[in-house]
Short mmCIF file of C-alpha atoms in Angstrom, two decimals:
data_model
loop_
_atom_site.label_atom_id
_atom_site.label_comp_id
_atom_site.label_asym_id
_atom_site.label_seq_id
_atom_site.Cartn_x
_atom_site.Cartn_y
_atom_site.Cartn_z
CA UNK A 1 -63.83 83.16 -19.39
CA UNK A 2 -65.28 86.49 -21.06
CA UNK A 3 -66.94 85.69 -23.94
CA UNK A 4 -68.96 88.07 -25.94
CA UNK A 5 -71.57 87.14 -28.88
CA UNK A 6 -73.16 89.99 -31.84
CA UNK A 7 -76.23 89.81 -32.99
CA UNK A 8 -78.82 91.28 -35.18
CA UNK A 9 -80.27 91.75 -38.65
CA UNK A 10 -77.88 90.38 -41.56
CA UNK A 11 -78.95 92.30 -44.08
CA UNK A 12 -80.48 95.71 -43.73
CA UNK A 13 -82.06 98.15 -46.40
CA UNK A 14 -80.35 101.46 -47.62
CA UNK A 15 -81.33 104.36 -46.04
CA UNK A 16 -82.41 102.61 -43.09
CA UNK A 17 -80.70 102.11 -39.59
CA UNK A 18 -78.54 99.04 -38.61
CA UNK A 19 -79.20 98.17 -35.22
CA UNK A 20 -76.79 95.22 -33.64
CA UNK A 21 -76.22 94.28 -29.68
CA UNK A 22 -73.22 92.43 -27.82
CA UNK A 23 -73.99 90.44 -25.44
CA UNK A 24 -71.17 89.41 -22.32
CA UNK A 25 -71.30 86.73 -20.65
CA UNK A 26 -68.44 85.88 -18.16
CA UNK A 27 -68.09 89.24 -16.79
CA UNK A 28 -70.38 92.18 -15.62
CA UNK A 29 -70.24 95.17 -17.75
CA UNK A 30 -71.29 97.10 -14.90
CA UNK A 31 -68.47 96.55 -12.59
CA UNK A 32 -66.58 99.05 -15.03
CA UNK A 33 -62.95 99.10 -15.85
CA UNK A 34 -63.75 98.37 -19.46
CA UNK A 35 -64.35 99.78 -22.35
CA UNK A 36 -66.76 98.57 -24.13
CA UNK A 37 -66.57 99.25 -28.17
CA UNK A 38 -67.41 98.41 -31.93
CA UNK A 39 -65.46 97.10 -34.76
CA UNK A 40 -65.85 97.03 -38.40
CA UNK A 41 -64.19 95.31 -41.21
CA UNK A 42 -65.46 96.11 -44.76
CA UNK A 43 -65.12 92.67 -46.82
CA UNK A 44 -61.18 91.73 -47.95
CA UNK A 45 -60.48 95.37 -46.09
CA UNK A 46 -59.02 96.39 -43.01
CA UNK A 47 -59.88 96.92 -38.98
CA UNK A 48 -62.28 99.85 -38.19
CA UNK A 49 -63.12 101.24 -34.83
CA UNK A 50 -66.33 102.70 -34.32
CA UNK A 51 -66.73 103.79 -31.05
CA UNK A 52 -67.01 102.96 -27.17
CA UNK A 53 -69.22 102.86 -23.87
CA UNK A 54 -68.13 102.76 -20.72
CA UNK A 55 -71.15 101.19 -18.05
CA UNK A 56 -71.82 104.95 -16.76
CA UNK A 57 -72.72 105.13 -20.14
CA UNK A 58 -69.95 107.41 -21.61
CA UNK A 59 -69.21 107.51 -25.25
CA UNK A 60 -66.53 108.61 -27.70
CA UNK A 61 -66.90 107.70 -31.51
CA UNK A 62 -64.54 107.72 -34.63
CA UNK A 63 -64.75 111.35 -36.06
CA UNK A 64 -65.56 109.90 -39.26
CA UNK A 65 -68.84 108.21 -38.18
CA UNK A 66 -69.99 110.30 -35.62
CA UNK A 67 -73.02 111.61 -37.32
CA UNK A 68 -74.52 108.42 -37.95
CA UNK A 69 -73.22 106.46 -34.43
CA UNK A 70 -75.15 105.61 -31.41
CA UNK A 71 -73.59 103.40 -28.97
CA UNK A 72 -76.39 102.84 -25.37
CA UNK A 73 -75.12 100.18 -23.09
CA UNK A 74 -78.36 97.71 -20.84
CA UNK A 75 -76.56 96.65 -17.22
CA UNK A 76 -79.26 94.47 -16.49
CA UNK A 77 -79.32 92.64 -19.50
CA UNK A 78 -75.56 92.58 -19.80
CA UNK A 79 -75.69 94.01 -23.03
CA UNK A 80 -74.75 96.75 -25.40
CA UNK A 81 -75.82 98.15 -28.62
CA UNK A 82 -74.79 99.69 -31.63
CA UNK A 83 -76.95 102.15 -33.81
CA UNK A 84 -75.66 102.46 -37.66
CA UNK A 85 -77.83 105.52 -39.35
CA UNK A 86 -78.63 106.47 -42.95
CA UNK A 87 -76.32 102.83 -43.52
CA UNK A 88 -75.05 102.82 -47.59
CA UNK A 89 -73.65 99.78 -49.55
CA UNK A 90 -70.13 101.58 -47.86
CA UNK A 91 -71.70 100.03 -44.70
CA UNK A 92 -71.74 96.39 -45.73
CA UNK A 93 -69.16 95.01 -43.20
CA UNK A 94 -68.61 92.27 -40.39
CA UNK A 95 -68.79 94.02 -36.94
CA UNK A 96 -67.48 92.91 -34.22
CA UNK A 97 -68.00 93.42 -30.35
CA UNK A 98 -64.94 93.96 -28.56
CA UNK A 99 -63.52 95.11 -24.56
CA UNK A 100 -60.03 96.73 -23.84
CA UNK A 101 -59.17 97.41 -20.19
CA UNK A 102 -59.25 100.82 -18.77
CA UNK A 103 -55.62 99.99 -16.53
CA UNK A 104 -54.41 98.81 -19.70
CA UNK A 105 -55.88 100.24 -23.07
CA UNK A 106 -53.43 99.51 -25.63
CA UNK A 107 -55.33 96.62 -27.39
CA UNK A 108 -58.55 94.78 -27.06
CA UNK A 109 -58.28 91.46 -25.26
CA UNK A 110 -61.65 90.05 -26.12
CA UNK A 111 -63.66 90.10 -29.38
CA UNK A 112 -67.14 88.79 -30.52
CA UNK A 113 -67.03 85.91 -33.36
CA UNK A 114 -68.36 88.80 -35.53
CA UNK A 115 -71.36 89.30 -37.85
CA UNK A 116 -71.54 90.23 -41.22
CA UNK A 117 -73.63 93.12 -42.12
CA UNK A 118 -75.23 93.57 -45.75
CA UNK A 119 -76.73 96.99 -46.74
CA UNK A 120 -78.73 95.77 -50.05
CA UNK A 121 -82.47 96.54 -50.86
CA UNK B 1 -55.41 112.72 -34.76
CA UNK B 2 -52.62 110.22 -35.11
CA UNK B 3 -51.85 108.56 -37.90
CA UNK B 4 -50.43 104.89 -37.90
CA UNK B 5 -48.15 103.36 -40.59
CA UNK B 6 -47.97 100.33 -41.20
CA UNK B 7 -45.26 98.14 -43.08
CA UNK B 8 -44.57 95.92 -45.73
CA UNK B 9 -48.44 95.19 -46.70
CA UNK B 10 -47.62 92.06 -47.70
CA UNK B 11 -44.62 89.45 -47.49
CA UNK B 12 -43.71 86.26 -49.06
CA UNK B 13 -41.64 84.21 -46.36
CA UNK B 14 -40.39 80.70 -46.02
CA UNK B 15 -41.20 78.39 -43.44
CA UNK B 16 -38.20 79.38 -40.82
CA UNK B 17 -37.84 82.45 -41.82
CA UNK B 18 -37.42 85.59 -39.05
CA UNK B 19 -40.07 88.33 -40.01
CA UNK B 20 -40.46 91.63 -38.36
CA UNK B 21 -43.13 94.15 -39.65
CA UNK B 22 -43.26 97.43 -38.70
CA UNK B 23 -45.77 100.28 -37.22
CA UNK B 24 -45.10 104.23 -37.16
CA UNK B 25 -47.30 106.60 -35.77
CA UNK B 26 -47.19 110.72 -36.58
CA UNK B 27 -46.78 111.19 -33.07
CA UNK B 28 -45.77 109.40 -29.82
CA UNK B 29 -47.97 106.89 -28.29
CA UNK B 30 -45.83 105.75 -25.45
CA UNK B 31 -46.34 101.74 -25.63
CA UNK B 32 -49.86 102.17 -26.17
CA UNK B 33 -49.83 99.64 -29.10
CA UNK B 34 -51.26 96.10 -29.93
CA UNK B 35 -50.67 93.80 -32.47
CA UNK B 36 -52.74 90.88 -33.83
CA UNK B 37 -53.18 88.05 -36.31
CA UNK B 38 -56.14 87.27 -38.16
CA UNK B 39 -56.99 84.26 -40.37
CA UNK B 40 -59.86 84.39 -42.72
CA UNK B 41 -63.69 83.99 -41.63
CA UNK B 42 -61.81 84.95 -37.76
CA UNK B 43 -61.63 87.79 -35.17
CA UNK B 44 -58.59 89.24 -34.59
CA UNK B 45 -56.35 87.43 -31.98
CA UNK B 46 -54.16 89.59 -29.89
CA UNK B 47 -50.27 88.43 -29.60
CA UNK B 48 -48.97 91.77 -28.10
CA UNK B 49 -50.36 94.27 -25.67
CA UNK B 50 -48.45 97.41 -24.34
CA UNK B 51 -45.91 97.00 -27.25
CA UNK B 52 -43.81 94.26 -26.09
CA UNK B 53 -46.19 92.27 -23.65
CA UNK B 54 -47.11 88.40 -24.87
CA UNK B 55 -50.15 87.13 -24.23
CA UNK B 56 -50.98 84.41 -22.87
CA UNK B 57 -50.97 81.15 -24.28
CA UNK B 58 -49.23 82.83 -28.16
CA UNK B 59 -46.08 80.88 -28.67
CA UNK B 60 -42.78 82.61 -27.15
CA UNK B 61 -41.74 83.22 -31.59
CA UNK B 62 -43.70 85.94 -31.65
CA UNK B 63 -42.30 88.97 -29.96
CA UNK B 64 -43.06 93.13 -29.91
CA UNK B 65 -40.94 96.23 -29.25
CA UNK B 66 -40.99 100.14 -29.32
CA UNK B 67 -42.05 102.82 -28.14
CA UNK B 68 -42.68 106.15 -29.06
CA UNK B 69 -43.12 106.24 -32.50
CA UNK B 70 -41.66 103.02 -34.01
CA UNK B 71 -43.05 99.40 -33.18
CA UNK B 72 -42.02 95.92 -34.45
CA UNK B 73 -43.37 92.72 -34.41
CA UNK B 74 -41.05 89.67 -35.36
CA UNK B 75 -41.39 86.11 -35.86
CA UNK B 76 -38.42 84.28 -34.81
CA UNK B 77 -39.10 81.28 -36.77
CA UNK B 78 -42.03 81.23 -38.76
CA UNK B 79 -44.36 78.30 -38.79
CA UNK B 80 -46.98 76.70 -41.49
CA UNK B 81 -50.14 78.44 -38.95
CA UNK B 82 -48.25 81.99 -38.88
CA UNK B 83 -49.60 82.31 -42.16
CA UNK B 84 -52.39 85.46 -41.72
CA UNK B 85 -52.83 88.88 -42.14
CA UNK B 86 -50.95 91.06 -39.00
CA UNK B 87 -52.39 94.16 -37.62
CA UNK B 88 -50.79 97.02 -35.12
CA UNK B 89 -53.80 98.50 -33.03
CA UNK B 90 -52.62 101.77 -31.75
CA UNK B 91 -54.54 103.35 -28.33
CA UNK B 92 -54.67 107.33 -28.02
CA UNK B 93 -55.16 108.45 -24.16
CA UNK B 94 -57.49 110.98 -24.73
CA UNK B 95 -60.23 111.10 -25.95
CA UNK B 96 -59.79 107.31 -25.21
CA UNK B 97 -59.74 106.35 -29.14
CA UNK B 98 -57.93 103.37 -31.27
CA UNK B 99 -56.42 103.32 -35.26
CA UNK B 100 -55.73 100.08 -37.07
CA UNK B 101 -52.79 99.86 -39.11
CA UNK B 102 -53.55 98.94 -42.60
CA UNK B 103 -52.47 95.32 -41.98
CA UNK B 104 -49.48 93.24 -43.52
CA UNK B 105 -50.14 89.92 -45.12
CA UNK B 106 -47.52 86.85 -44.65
CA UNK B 107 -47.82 84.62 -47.18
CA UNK B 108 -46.20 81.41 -48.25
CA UNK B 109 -43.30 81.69 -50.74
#
């Protein structure tokens, strides 16, 4: 069973850079045919998705956070990361870790419990 | 980039009662569409992958359909733990990329 588990900082300053890694257990990232990606939902709001990594280490991230996104992925570890720039109150969110299958990417079949993220100084 | 629609953002339902919510997208997405419940303080849980595919283990009263650019998800009967907040997920090819409907909440009436 596929299980993955965020974690990180709860509560990170403005201006500074939220930094939070998935870890999988159950499964090898490495053997590929995932993708690999972030999640956001602002409190009481709706589903966000931040971006992806494949194992080679590909990326692709929502247009809208782009600038500010860094997604690096650690085989050996099993792990992979999310980098949140610049982060504003806007920021404050639960993210989640999440995989859809490359043969079949219409939906995400496993998510993270989630973690919830406060930008406040 | 594509645009999903989702709709009514909220219902009031009885126990019983068949509900079907609905997703649009601005352009076609073949059946590259997911929909899932989520309860509060909880991930997402997926009920429907490739538009009209159940997963497994989510009771047989849940069903999905579409393609293109209209999708539905119905409840045959609902039941007291149907009671959540519904979301279409929908999957663009390329660059790979996903867009969350704006959600529908069921609530009691």
């Amino acid at each position: 069973q596929v299980q993955l588990q965020e974690s990180g900082p709860g509560l990170v300053k403005p201006s500074q850079t939220l930094s939070l890694t998935c870890t999988v257990s159950g499964g090898s990232i490495s053997s590929g045919g995932y993708y690999w990606s972030w999640i956001r939902q602002h409190p009481g709001k709706g589903l966000e998705w931040i971006g992806y990594i494949y194992y080679s280490g590909s990326t692709y991230y929502n247009p809208s956070l782009k600038s500010r996104v860094t997604i690096s992925v650690d085989t050996s570890k099993n792990q992979f990361s999310l980098k949140l720039s610049s982060v504003t109150a806007a920021d404050t969110a639960v993210y989640y870790c999440a995989r859809a299958v490359v043969a079949d990417p219409s939906s995400f079949d496993y998510w993270g419990q989630g973690t919830l993220v406060t930008v406040s100084s | 980039d594509i645009q999903m629609t989702q709709s009514p953002s909220s219902l009031s339902a009885s126990v019983g009662d068949r509900v079907t919510i609905t997703c649009r997208a601005s352009q076609g997405i073949r059946n590259d569409l997911g929909w899932y419940q989520q309860k509060p303080g909880k991930a997402p849980k997926r009920l429907i992958y490739a538009a009209s595919s159940l997963q497994s283990g989510v009771p047989s009263r849940f069903s999905g359909s579409g393609s293109g650019t209209e999708f539905t998800l119905t409840i045959s009967s609902l039941q007291p733990e149907d009671f959540a907040t519904y979301y279409c997920l929908q999957h663009n090819s390329y660059p790979p990329t996903w867009t969350f409907g704006q959600g529908t909440k069921v609530e009691i009436k």
